[in-house]
Every structure is written in structure tokens, then in C-alpha cells.
Coordinates of C-alpha atoms and ligand atoms in Angstrom, one line a residue:
M1 CA -10.8 5.7 9.0
K2 CA -7.2 4.8 8.0
A3 CA -6.7 5.5 3.9
Q4 CA -4.5 5.0 1.8
H5 CA -3.7 7.9 -0.3
G6 CA -2.4 6.3 -3.7
I7 CA -3.0 2.9 -5.6
Y8 CA -1.0 -0.2 -5.0
L9 CA 1.0 -0.4 -8.1
D10 CA 4.0 -2.4 -9.1
G11 CA 4.6 -3.6 -5.5
A12 CA 4.2 -0.2 -3.8
W13 CA 1.3 2.6 -2.9
R14 CA 1.7 5.2 -5.8
P15 CA 0.0 8.2 -6.4
A16 CA -2.8 8.5 -9.1
A17 CA -2.2 9.9 -12.0
S18 CA -5.8 11.1 -11.8
Q19 CA -6.9 13.9 -9.2
D20 CA -10.3 12.9 -8.7
E21 CA -11.2 11.2 -5.3
I22 CA -14.1 9.0 -4.0
E23 CA -15.6 10.0 -1.0
V24 CA -16.5 7.1 1.7
V25 CA -19.7 7.1 3.3
D26 CA -20.9 5.5 6.5
P27 CA -24.0 4.7 5.6
A28 CA -25.3 4.5 9.3
D29 CA -25.3 8.4 9.7
G30 CA -24.1 9.5 5.7
Q31 CA -20.7 10.9 7.3
V32 CA -17.8 10.8 4.7
I33 CA -15.1 8.7 6.5
A34 CA -12.3 8.8 4.0
R35 CA -11.0 9.7 0.7
V36 CA -9.5 7.5 -1.8
P37 CA -8.2 8.3 -5.2
A38 CA -10.6 7.8 -8.4
G39 CA -8.0 6.4 -10.8
G40 CA -8.5 7.0 -14.6
A41 CA -7.8 5.2 -17.6
E42 CA -4.2 6.2 -17.5
D43 CA -4.0 4.4 -14.0
I44 CA -5.6 1.1 -15.6
D45 CA -3.0 1.6 -18.3
T46 CA 0.1 1.6 -15.4
A47 CA -1.3 -0.9 -13.3
V48 CA -2.0 -3.6 -16.7
R49 CA 1.6 -3.2 -17.8
A50 CA 2.6 -3.7 -14.2
A51 CA 0.3 -7.2 -14.3
R52 CA 1.5 -8.2 -17.7
A53 CA 5.2 -7.4 -16.9
A54 CA 5.0 -9.7 -13.9
L55 CA 3.1 -12.4 -15.3
P56 CA 6.0 -14.8 -17.0
A57 CA 7.8 -15.0 -13.5
W58 CA 4.8 -15.8 -11.3
A59 CA 2.9 -18.3 -13.9
A60 CA 6.6 -20.1 -14.0
T61 CA 6.8 -20.0 -10.0
P62 CA 6.3 -23.8 -8.6
P63 CA 2.7 -24.2 -7.0
A64 CA 4.2 -25.0 -3.9
E65 CA 5.5 -21.6 -3.8
R66 CA 2.3 -20.0 -4.6
A67 CA 0.9 -21.9 -1.9
A68 CA 3.0 -20.6 0.3
R69 CA 2.1 -17.0 -0.5
L70 CA -1.4 -17.6 -0.1
T71 CA -1.0 -19.4 3.1
A72 CA 0.9 -16.1 4.0
L73 CA -2.0 -14.1 2.4
R74 CA -4.4 -16.2 4.9
D75 CA -2.4 -15.2 7.8
A76 CA -2.2 -11.4 7.0
L77 CA -5.6 -11.5 6.7
V78 CA -6.3 -13.6 10.1
A79 CA -3.9 -10.9 11.7
R80 CA -6.3 -7.8 10.5
K81 CA -9.5 -9.4 11.0
D82 CA -10.9 -7.0 13.4
E83 CA -9.5 -4.4 11.6
I84 CA -11.3 -5.9 8.3
A85 CA -14.7 -6.4 10.1
E86 CA -14.5 -2.6 11.7
T87 CA -13.9 -1.3 8.0
V88 CA -16.4 -3.0 6.5
T89 CA -19.0 -2.1 9.4
A90 CA -17.8 1.5 8.4
E91 CA -18.2 1.5 4.8
L92 CA -20.8 -1.3 4.2
G93 CA -22.8 -0.6 7.5
S94 CA -23.7 -4.3 8.5
P95 CA -23.6 -4.5 12.2
L96 CA -20.1 -5.7 13.6
P97 CA -21.1 -9.2 14.6
F98 CA -22.0 -10.0 11.2
S99 CA -19.0 -8.3 10.0
Q100 CA -16.8 -10.6 12.1
A101 CA -19.1 -13.8 11.6
V102 CA -19.0 -13.6 7.9
H103 CA -17.4 -10.4 6.1
A104 CA -14.2 -11.2 7.8
A105 CA -14.3 -14.7 8.6
V106 CA -15.4 -16.3 5.3
P107 CA -12.4 -15.0 3.1
L108 CA -10.1 -16.8 5.6
A109 CA -11.8 -20.1 4.9
V110 CA -11.2 -19.2 1.1
A111 CA -8.0 -18.0 1.2
G112 CA -7.2 -21.0 2.8
S113 CA -8.9 -23.0 0.8
Y114 CA -6.7 -21.8 -2.3
A115 CA -3.4 -22.0 -0.6
E116 CA -4.4 -25.7 -0.1
L117 CA -5.5 -26.4 -3.8
A118 CA -2.6 -24.1 -5.2
A119 CA -0.3 -27.1 -3.2
T120 CA -2.5 -30.3 -4.3
H121 CA -3.9 -29.1 -7.5
S122 CA -2.7 -31.4 -10.6
F123 CA -1.6 -29.0 -13.1
E124 CA -0.7 -31.5 -15.4
E125 CA -2.5 -34.7 -16.7
R126 CA -2.1 -37.5 -19.1
V127 CA -4.7 -38.1 -21.7
G128 CA -3.6 -41.6 -24.0
N129 CA -0.5 -40.0 -25.8
S130 CA -0.8 -36.4 -24.7
T131 CA 0.2 -34.6 -21.5
V132 CA -2.0 -31.8 -20.6
F133 CA -0.8 -28.7 -19.3
H134 CA -3.4 -26.2 -17.3
E135 CA -1.6 -23.2 -17.5
P136 CA -2.6 -19.7 -16.0
I137 CA -5.1 -17.8 -18.4
G138 CA -3.1 -14.6 -18.0
V139 CA -3.7 -11.2 -16.7
V140 CA -7.3 -11.2 -14.7
A141 CA -9.2 -7.9 -14.4
A142 CA -10.8 -8.4 -11.2
I143 CA -14.1 -6.0 -11.2
T144 CA -16.2 -6.6 -7.6
P145 CA -19.5 -5.1 -5.8
W146 CA -19.6 -3.8 -2.4
N147 CA -22.2 -6.5 -1.0
Y148 CA -19.6 -9.0 0.3
P149 CA -16.4 -6.7 -0.4
L150 CA -13.8 -8.9 1.0
H151 CA -15.2 -12.3 0.0
Q152 CA -15.9 -11.0 -3.6
I153 CA -12.2 -10.1 -4.1
V154 CA -10.4 -13.1 -2.2
A155 CA -13.0 -15.1 -4.3
K156 CA -11.3 -14.0 -7.3
V157 CA -7.8 -13.1 -6.4
A158 CA -6.9 -16.0 -4.5
P159 CA -7.7 -18.8 -7.3
A160 CA -6.2 -16.3 -9.7
L161 CA -2.7 -16.2 -7.9
A162 CA -3.3 -19.9 -7.2
A163 CA -3.4 -20.6 -10.7
G164 CA -0.1 -18.2 -11.7
C165 CA -2.3 -15.3 -13.0
T166 CA -1.9 -11.8 -12.3
V167 CA -4.5 -9.4 -11.6
V168 CA -5.6 -5.9 -11.4
L169 CA -8.5 -5.3 -9.2
K170 CA -11.1 -2.3 -9.2
P171 CA -13.1 -2.7 -6.1
A172 CA -16.8 -0.9 -5.5
E173 CA -16.6 2.7 -5.2
D174 CA -18.8 2.2 -1.9
T175 CA -16.1 -0.3 -0.1
P176 CA -12.8 0.8 -0.9
L177 CA -11.2 0.8 1.9
T178 CA -11.5 -3.1 2.8
A179 CA -9.7 -3.4 -0.8
Q180 CA -7.1 -1.5 0.4
L181 CA -6.5 -3.5 3.7
F182 CA -6.6 -6.7 1.3
A183 CA -3.5 -5.1 -0.4
E184 CA -2.1 -4.3 2.4
A185 CA -2.1 -8.1 3.2
V186 CA -1.0 -9.1 -0.1
H187 CA 2.2 -6.8 0.0
E188 CA 2.5 -8.6 3.9
A189 CA 2.4 -11.8 2.3
G190 CA 5.3 -11.1 0.0
V191 CA 3.6 -11.7 -3.7
P192 CA 6.0 -10.5 -6.0
A193 CA 5.7 -6.8 -7.5
G194 CA 2.9 -6.5 -10.3
V195 CA 1.4 -9.7 -9.6
F196 CA -1.6 -8.0 -7.7
N197 CA -2.3 -4.2 -8.6
L198 CA -5.1 -2.4 -7.0
V199 CA -7.1 0.6 -8.6
T200 CA -9.8 2.1 -6.7
G201 CA -12.3 4.1 -8.5
L202 CA -15.4 4.4 -10.4
G203 CA -17.6 1.9 -12.5
P204 CA -18.0 3.7 -15.9
V205 CA -14.1 5.1 -15.7
A206 CA -11.8 2.7 -14.3
G207 CA -13.9 -0.2 -14.6
Q208 CA -14.8 0.4 -18.2
A209 CA -11.1 1.1 -19.2
L210 CA -10.0 -2.2 -17.1
A211 CA -12.9 -4.6 -19.1
E212 CA -11.8 -3.2 -22.3
H213 CA -7.7 -3.1 -22.1
P214 CA -6.2 -4.9 -24.9
G215 CA -3.4 -6.3 -22.2
V216 CA -6.2 -8.2 -20.0
D217 CA -6.9 -11.6 -20.9
L218 CA -9.8 -12.5 -18.4
V219 CA -12.7 -10.3 -17.4
S220 CA -13.9 -11.6 -14.0
F221 CA -16.7 -9.7 -12.7
T222 CA -19.6 -9.7 -10.2
G223 CA -22.2 -7.3 -9.9
S224 CA -25.5 -6.5 -11.8
T225 CA -26.6 -8.2 -14.7
A226 CA -27.0 -5.0 -16.5
V227 CA -23.2 -4.0 -16.4
G228 CA -22.0 -7.9 -16.7
R229 CA -24.0 -7.6 -19.9
Q230 CA -22.2 -4.6 -20.9
I231 CA -18.9 -6.2 -20.2
A232 CA -19.3 -9.6 -21.7
A233 CA -20.1 -7.9 -24.8
T234 CA -17.0 -6.0 -24.8
A235 CA -15.1 -8.6 -23.8
G236 CA -16.8 -10.8 -26.7
A237 CA -15.8 -8.5 -29.5
A238 CA -12.2 -8.7 -28.2
V239 CA -12.5 -12.4 -27.8
K240 CA -11.6 -12.1 -24.4
K241 CA -12.6 -14.8 -21.9
V242 CA -15.4 -13.8 -18.9
A243 CA -16.5 -14.8 -15.8
L244 CA -19.8 -13.4 -14.8
E245 CA -21.3 -13.6 -11.0
L246 CA -24.4 -11.6 -11.7
G247 CA -27.8 -11.0 -9.8
G248 CA -30.3 -13.4 -8.6
K249 CA -34.2 -13.6 -7.5
S250 CA -33.7 -17.0 -5.7
A251 CA -36.9 -19.3 -4.1
N252 CA -36.9 -20.8 -1.1
V253 CA -39.4 -23.4 -1.5
I254 CA -41.4 -25.3 1.5
L255 CA -43.1 -28.6 0.5
P256 CA -46.2 -29.2 2.6
G257 CA -44.2 -31.9 4.7
A258 CA -41.5 -29.2 6.2
D259 CA -41.0 -28.0 9.5
L260 CA -43.1 -25.1 8.7
A261 CA -41.7 -22.6 11.4
K262 CA -38.1 -23.5 10.9
A263 CA -38.0 -23.0 7.1
V264 CA -39.8 -19.6 7.5
N265 CA -37.5 -18.6 10.3
V266 CA -34.3 -19.1 8.6
G267 CA -36.0 -18.1 5.3
V268 CA -36.3 -14.6 6.6
A269 CA -33.2 -14.4 8.5
N270 CA -31.6 -15.4 5.0
V271 CA -33.1 -12.5 3.3
M272 CA -33.0 -10.1 6.2
A273 CA -28.9 -10.9 7.0
N274 CA -26.7 -8.1 5.2
S275 CA -29.6 -6.0 4.9
G276 CA -31.0 -8.3 1.9
Q277 CA -28.3 -7.2 0.1
T278 CA -27.1 -10.6 -0.8
C279 CA -27.6 -12.1 -4.7
S280 CA -28.0 -15.7 -3.6
A281 CA -31.0 -14.3 -1.2
W282 CA -33.9 -16.2 -1.0
T283 CA -36.4 -13.3 -2.0
R284 CA -39.0 -15.5 -3.0
M285 CA -40.8 -17.9 -0.5
L286 CA -42.8 -20.1 -1.7
V287 CA -45.2 -21.8 0.6
H288 CA -48.2 -24.7 -0.4
R289 CA -51.8 -23.0 -0.1
D290 CA -52.6 -25.2 3.0
H291 CA -50.0 -23.7 5.3
Y292 CA -49.8 -19.8 3.5
D293 CA -51.7 -18.2 6.2
E294 CA -49.9 -19.5 9.0
A295 CA -46.5 -19.2 7.2
V296 CA -47.3 -15.3 6.1
E297 CA -48.1 -15.1 10.0
L298 CA -44.6 -16.5 10.8
A299 CA -43.0 -14.7 8.3
A300 CA -44.8 -11.2 9.6
A301 CA -43.5 -12.0 13.1
A302 CA -39.8 -13.0 12.3
A303 CA -39.3 -9.9 10.6
A304 CA -40.8 -7.6 13.1
K305 CA -38.5 -9.0 15.8
Y306 CA -35.4 -8.5 13.2
G307 CA -36.3 -4.7 14.0
D308 CA -33.7 -2.9 15.3
R309 CA -31.0 -5.9 14.4
I310 CA -30.9 -4.6 10.6
G311 CA -28.2 -2.8 9.3
P312 CA -28.3 0.6 7.1
V313 CA -28.4 -0.4 3.1
V314 CA -24.9 0.9 1.7
S315 CA -26.0 4.3 0.1
A316 CA -28.7 6.7 -0.1
G317 CA -29.2 5.8 -4.0
Q318 CA -29.7 1.9 -2.9
Q319 CA -32.1 3.2 -0.3
A320 CA -34.3 5.1 -2.6
R321 CA -34.2 2.1 -5.0
V322 CA -35.3 -0.7 -2.3
R323 CA -38.2 2.2 -1.0
G324 CA -39.4 2.5 -4.6
Y325 CA -39.8 -1.2 -4.9
I326 CA -41.8 -1.7 -1.5
E327 CA -44.2 1.4 -3.1
Q328 CA -44.5 -0.5 -6.3
G329 CA -45.1 -3.7 -4.6
I330 CA -48.0 -1.8 -2.6
A331 CA -49.4 -0.1 -6.2
E332 CA -49.4 -3.6 -7.9
G333 CA -51.6 -4.9 -5.0
A334 CA -49.4 -7.0 -2.6
R335 CA -50.5 -7.1 0.9
L336 CA -47.8 -5.6 3.2
V337 CA -47.6 -7.4 6.4
A338 CA -44.2 -6.1 8.1
G339 CA -42.4 -3.0 7.3
G340 CA -42.9 -0.4 4.7
P341 CA -41.5 2.3 2.7
E342 CA -40.7 4.6 5.8
S343 CA -37.3 4.5 7.0
P344 CA -37.5 3.5 10.6
R345 CA -34.5 6.1 11.8
E346 CA -33.9 9.9 10.8
R347 CA -30.1 9.2 10.1
G348 CA -28.4 6.8 8.0
F349 CA -29.9 4.6 5.0
F350 CA -32.3 2.7 6.8
V351 CA -34.9 0.4 5.4
A352 CA -37.3 -1.6 7.5
P353 CA -37.3 -5.5 7.3
T354 CA -40.2 -5.8 5.0
V355 CA -42.8 -8.7 4.3
F356 CA -45.3 -9.1 1.3
A357 CA -47.9 -11.6 1.2
D358 CA -50.5 -11.9 -1.7
V359 CA -47.5 -11.8 -3.9
T360 CA -48.4 -13.1 -7.7
P361 CA -45.3 -14.2 -9.9
Q362 CA -45.7 -11.5 -12.4
M363 CA -45.7 -8.8 -9.8
T364 CA -42.3 -6.6 -10.4
I365 CA -41.4 -7.5 -6.9
A366 CA -41.4 -11.0 -7.5
Q367 CA -39.4 -10.6 -10.6
E368 CA -36.6 -8.0 -10.3
E369 CA -33.8 -8.2 -7.8
I370 CA -34.4 -5.7 -5.0
F371 CA -31.2 -5.8 -3.1
G372 CA -32.4 -5.1 0.3
P373 CA -34.0 -6.4 2.9
V374 CA -37.8 -7.4 1.2
L375 CA -39.5 -10.7 1.7
S376 CA -42.2 -11.5 -0.8
I377 CA -44.7 -14.6 -0.1
L378 CA -46.3 -16.5 -2.9
R379 CA -48.8 -19.2 -3.0
Y380 CA -48.9 -22.3 -5.1
E381 CA -51.6 -25.1 -5.4
D382 CA -48.9 -28.0 -6.4
E383 CA -45.4 -29.2 -6.7
E384 CA -45.8 -28.0 -10.5
D385 CA -47.1 -25.2 -9.9
A386 CA -44.1 -24.6 -7.5
L387 CA -41.9 -25.7 -9.7
R388 CA -43.0 -23.5 -12.4
I389 CA -42.9 -20.0 -10.0
A390 CA -39.5 -21.4 -9.0
N391 CA -38.0 -21.6 -12.3
G392 CA -40.1 -18.3 -13.7
T393 CA -37.6 -15.5 -13.6
V394 CA -34.4 -14.8 -15.7
Y395 CA -32.2 -15.7 -12.8
G396 CA -30.7 -18.9 -11.3
L397 CA -28.2 -18.3 -9.1
A398 CA -29.7 -20.0 -5.7
G399 CA -32.5 -21.5 -3.6
A400 CA -33.6 -23.7 -0.9
V401 CA -36.1 -26.3 -0.6
W402 CA -37.5 -27.6 2.8
A403 CA -39.4 -30.9 3.1
G404 CA -40.1 -34.1 5.2
E405 CA -38.3 -36.5 3.6
E406 CA -34.6 -35.3 2.3
A407 CA -35.2 -37.2 -1.0
E408 CA -38.2 -35.2 -1.8
A409 CA -36.1 -32.1 -1.1
V410 CA -33.5 -33.4 -3.9
A411 CA -36.0 -34.8 -6.4
F412 CA -37.5 -31.2 -6.4
A413 CA -34.4 -29.3 -5.9
R414 CA -33.1 -31.2 -9.3
R415 CA -35.7 -30.0 -11.0
M416 CA -34.8 -26.2 -10.7
D417 CA -32.9 -23.9 -12.9
T418 CA -30.3 -22.8 -10.7
G419 CA -26.8 -23.6 -9.2
Q420 CA -27.1 -24.0 -5.3
V421 CA -29.7 -25.1 -3.2
D422 CA -29.9 -25.6 0.3
I423 CA -31.4 -28.4 1.3
N424 CA -33.4 -28.5 4.7
G425 CA -31.3 -25.6 5.8
G426 CA -27.9 -27.0 4.6
R427 CA -25.0 -24.8 5.2
F428 CA -22.6 -22.6 2.7
N429 CA -19.7 -24.5 1.8
P430 CA -17.1 -22.1 0.3
L431 CA -15.6 -25.1 -1.6
A432 CA -18.5 -25.9 -3.7
P433 CA -18.9 -24.0 -7.0
F434 CA -21.0 -21.0 -6.7
G435 CA -22.7 -19.2 -9.8
G436 CA -25.6 -18.6 -12.1
Y437 CA -27.8 -20.7 -14.6
K438 CA -29.6 -18.6 -16.7
Q439 CA -28.9 -14.8 -16.5
S440 CA -27.3 -15.0 -13.2
G441 CA -23.9 -15.6 -14.5
V442 CA -21.4 -17.4 -16.7
G443 CA -18.9 -19.7 -14.9
R444 CA -18.2 -20.7 -11.3
E445 CA -16.5 -19.4 -8.3
L446 CA -14.9 -21.2 -5.2
G447 CA -13.1 -24.5 -5.2
A448 CA -11.5 -26.5 -7.4
H449 CA -13.8 -25.4 -10.0
G450 CA -13.2 -21.7 -9.1
L451 CA -9.6 -22.7 -10.3
A452 CA -10.4 -23.8 -13.4
E453 CA -11.9 -20.3 -14.5
Y454 CA -8.2 -19.0 -14.4
L455 CA -6.6 -22.2 -16.3
Q456 CA -6.0 -23.1 -20.3
T457 CA -5.6 -26.4 -21.3
K458 CA -2.4 -27.0 -23.7
S459 CA -1.6 -30.4 -24.8
L460 CA 1.1 -31.6 -26.1
Q461 CA 1.2 -35.3 -28.3
F462 CA 4.1 -37.6 -28.0
Ligands
NAP1 P1 -22.6 -2.9 -10.2 O1 -22.9 -1.7 -10.5 O2 -22.7 -3.7 -11.6 O3 -21.2 -2.8 -9.8 C1 -20.3 -4.1 -9.7 C2 -18.8 -3.3 -10.3 O4 -18.8 -3.3 -11.0 C3 -18.3 -2.3 -9.3 O5 -17.2 -2.0 -8.8 C4 -18.6 -1.2 -10.7 O6 -18.2 0.1 -9.5 C5 -18.1 -1.5 -11.6 N1 -18.9 -1.0 -12.9 C6 -19.9 -0.5 -12.5 N2 -20.4 0.3 -14.2 C7 -19.3 -0.3 -14.6 C8 -18.9 -0.3 -16.4 N3 -19.6 0.4 -17.3 N4 -17.7 -0.9 -16.5 C9 -17.1 -1.6 -15.8 N5 -17.5 -1.7 -14.4 C10 -18.3 -1.1 -14.0 O7 -23.5 -3.9 -9.3 P2 -23.7 -3.1 -7.5 O8 -24.7 -2.5 -7.4 O9 -22.2 -2.8 -6.8 O10 -23.9 -4.8 -6.8 C11 -25.1 -5.1 -6.9 C12 -25.2 -6.1 -8.0 O11 -24.5 -7.1 -8.1 C13 -26.2 -7.1 -7.6 O12 -27.2 -7.1 -8.7 C14 -25.9 -8.4 -6.8 O13 -27.0 -9.6 -7.5 C15 -24.8 -8.3 -8.0 N6 -23.9 -9.3 -7.3 C16 -23.7 -10.6 -7.9 C17 -23.3 -11.8 -7.1 C18 -23.0 -13.1 -7.3 O14 -22.0 -13.9 -7.1 N7 -23.7 -13.5 -8.3 C19 -22.7 -11.1 -5.8 C20 -22.6 -10.0 -5.3 C21 -23.6 -8.9 -5.8 P3 -18.9 1.1 -8.8 O15 -18.7 0.9 -7.5 O16 -18.3 2.6 -9.3 O17 -20.3 1.0 -9.6
MG2 MG1 -20.3 4.2 0.9

């Protein structure tokens, strides 16, 4: 795989001050495919200074010009979409068709949406005798995970640039090559030097140095709740704004009148996509006791059919973690109806598509985020019971409701403590605000709500 041997700083690829390296591994076979710099505190400091120096001019750029740069960025990503898909497959392991249809394609829609928003958003409003200006919040630290490596970068960098902010990005150590392709696209798009900077590196080194840097105004983090909590504490002490997109344990609630086969099949596909490494995956399926046995049978068959089409999980560590959860599910008395802890292949970090029945709400596999291809099916007695179970975790990122009547599904969804609910299989909308209730996060990404995270208001009275 092609890799840059530097970090993208102040408009050019430059050698990192740190001599450390990250080995990028193909999870399908465990082989090292590239090496990139593991930047340190000095590299982060240089990058933040570059972003700060570039801020006044970029913040003063007319929104139409920022829109033009974002359109050019979208076009540069379009030109690289095949390379992006191949790179995501190489370092994340998702099957190529999924990389093409999702990992490469969704960011194009998001980048395009921010090109349009930059051009059309009203950065100024009248409120009584005041004029309120929506001004960029400043220098943004973007820290992203590996599971949707390009989407998570674009969902932060595009609105930041649209708002007039400058950015330092620290991508996940497992997927730095996709981040490098993104930096190349930013460069091609003619974004001025220093407005966007990329430092590849390790979370506790480069990530922490970035989150703690006094030159940063907003830390936008996507990743685990454990690290998010730490980042929020550090930022809180410095009175710095944070946006956190964290974990999930979403419920797929199948009400008695629903099309059971459709709800179960779509639900299984939702969990198995990207090998279960989706923060908003509906990893708990809730089924009424009258339909429970039939749903379990359908889910087991659907998971078995998935079999060989599933990719590996991202790393050996992630594979061990997911297998540990499967063993714990068995130990706590859940009934394994598909898959299991044994790796289905000799090479690579594969986990079999796994389904548990007879899962009770307090079991570890019903409470903790597994981040692998593991579905838990829970039984409920009535709607109130279903609601208690659905809301009974610390998370609240997403969910689904299926019912015979749409209004019935909507009424149930309105009572769920969660930021996103798909009604009878509603499709992902890249313009709708995405983010968590409870410990799934703070703030929203995507669309106009995502743009607002990067703006602060100034009121002038007349
Ligand atoms: P993670 O360990 O929290 O890592 C996320 C990012 O933070 C990575 O770039 C990581 O660097 C960095 N990091 C790690 N420790 C840090 C520290 N002490 N200070 C600053 N940065 C640090 O999460 P992950 O395992 O990569 O991703 C999986 C998790 O992300 C899951 O819990 C999932 O639900 C969540 N997620 C949430 C969303 C959402 O939108 N809500 C989306 C995707 C994923 P390294 O790569 O070097 O560790
Ligand atoms: Mg890797």
C-alpha cells in the first residue's frame, strides 16, 4: 500500500520530529502493509501552531469561497473513490463492495452537503435590536476512530472548514492510510496552508497531546466512552468546548404487528455490516414473547447465510475482545444459536457471525458494547417491558422500531432515550443530526446541526 512518510503540516508533507512509526496491518491476513509516522507532542505542537496561524485569514474568507474549496474537496474525493475503497479494505478489512458502497460513498455525500451549507447557511441574523454573528469557534482538534475511517474524518473536517475553523486531525492508528488520502484530497482542493493538518500517531501520545493543547478551542472526538470521558475532563478543566460521539448498545424493537421476517433480516444485516463495528448498530433485538421463537430461528438462519461474506474485525486485539464477550455470553447462560468464539478461518482476525437467544437485560452482552458481529435477542412481555429494556443501558445513540402501523412505531420511538431511530427500516440520512443521548455523547454531527457545533455567536446591539 502506498503511504506518505511524513505528516501533513502547513500545506506540505514534512518529516515528523518523532522517529517512531506505526505498522499498518491488513486484518485479513495479519501482514504489515505500510508504515507511517507516529507523531509526538512536538509534532502536535507544530501542527496546532500552524492551524492557529492560519485561523484569522480562513475565518475571514467569504463563505462562498469556503464552499468552493469544499466542492473541490468533494471532487478530489470522487476522483479517488476507488483508491479510497481499496485502502479501507486493506487497513480495516471490510469487503470491497461495502468499502465502495459505504466507506467511499457516504463521505462524498457529507462533503457535498457541507459545500452546499457553506454557500447557503446564514452566518448572520437579526434578533430585535441585535445582529448576531455566527463565528468560527477557532482551532479544532479532531480525533477519530477506525471503524468508518473516512466518514468520521469528513463528518468533522467538512463542517469545521465550512464554519471557518482550522483543524488538526489525529486519526486512529489502525487506519492512517485513509486519513493520508484525505489529506492529499484537501491539498488538491486548494485549501490554504495550515487550515488542515494531519498528524498520524498513537492515542495516548499524539491524541492526548492534541486534546490537552492550550492552542485548541474545540475537541471533537469520536471513539470509546472511556477515552471520551477522559477528554471531556481535560477539556472541562481548560474550559474548552467538546463534541463527543461515543459508544452505543442500540435496541431494534419489533412490535407485535410488524413484518417479522423483514425486521429480523434487516436487523441481522445491520449488526453484521462492517463486521459489527458500527457504533449505531442495533445489537439488541427485542421481540414479543409470542413471536420470540420464530424470530430466533429467522435470525440464526440469516446469520448462517452471512457466513463467508463477513470481513475480519480490525485487529488481533479487537478479535480477542469480541471472542471474550462471546465466551462471557455463554458463561452467563445465553443460548448460542449461530456462530461462537472459534475463529472461522486460520488466518486473519475473523469472528463468526454470532447470535445469542435467551439474553436477559442484565447480562454483560446486553449491556456492554461488543463492537463485533454479535447479536443478542431479548424477550419482552408487553410494550412497557420493551421500553424499559430498550432504555435500560447507559447508552442512547440509535435504534429501530418496527410495527404494523407507522404511527405506533413513532409513538414508541418518541419514548426511547436515544438520538436516532429508524422507523420500519427507514434509510440513513446524511443531513439528519447524528449523536447520542446519555453516555453516547455530547453534541451532534452532520447537516446544519453538525455545522452549529463549530460556530459561536457574537451579538451586537444597536
Ligand atoms: P478509542 O480507543 O476511544 O479511539 C478513538 C480515537 O481516540 C483514536 O484515534 C485513538 O487513538 C484516540 N485515543 C485513544 N486514547 C486516547 C487518549 N488518551 N487521548 C486522546 N486520544 C486517544 O476507540 P476505538 O477503539 O478506536 O473505536 C471504537 C469505539 O468508538 C467504540 O466504542 C465505538 O462505539 C465508538 N464509536 C462511536 C461513534 C459515534 O459516532 N458515536 C462512531 C464510531 C465509533 P488510537 O487509534 O491510537 O487508539
Ligand atoms: Mg490495522
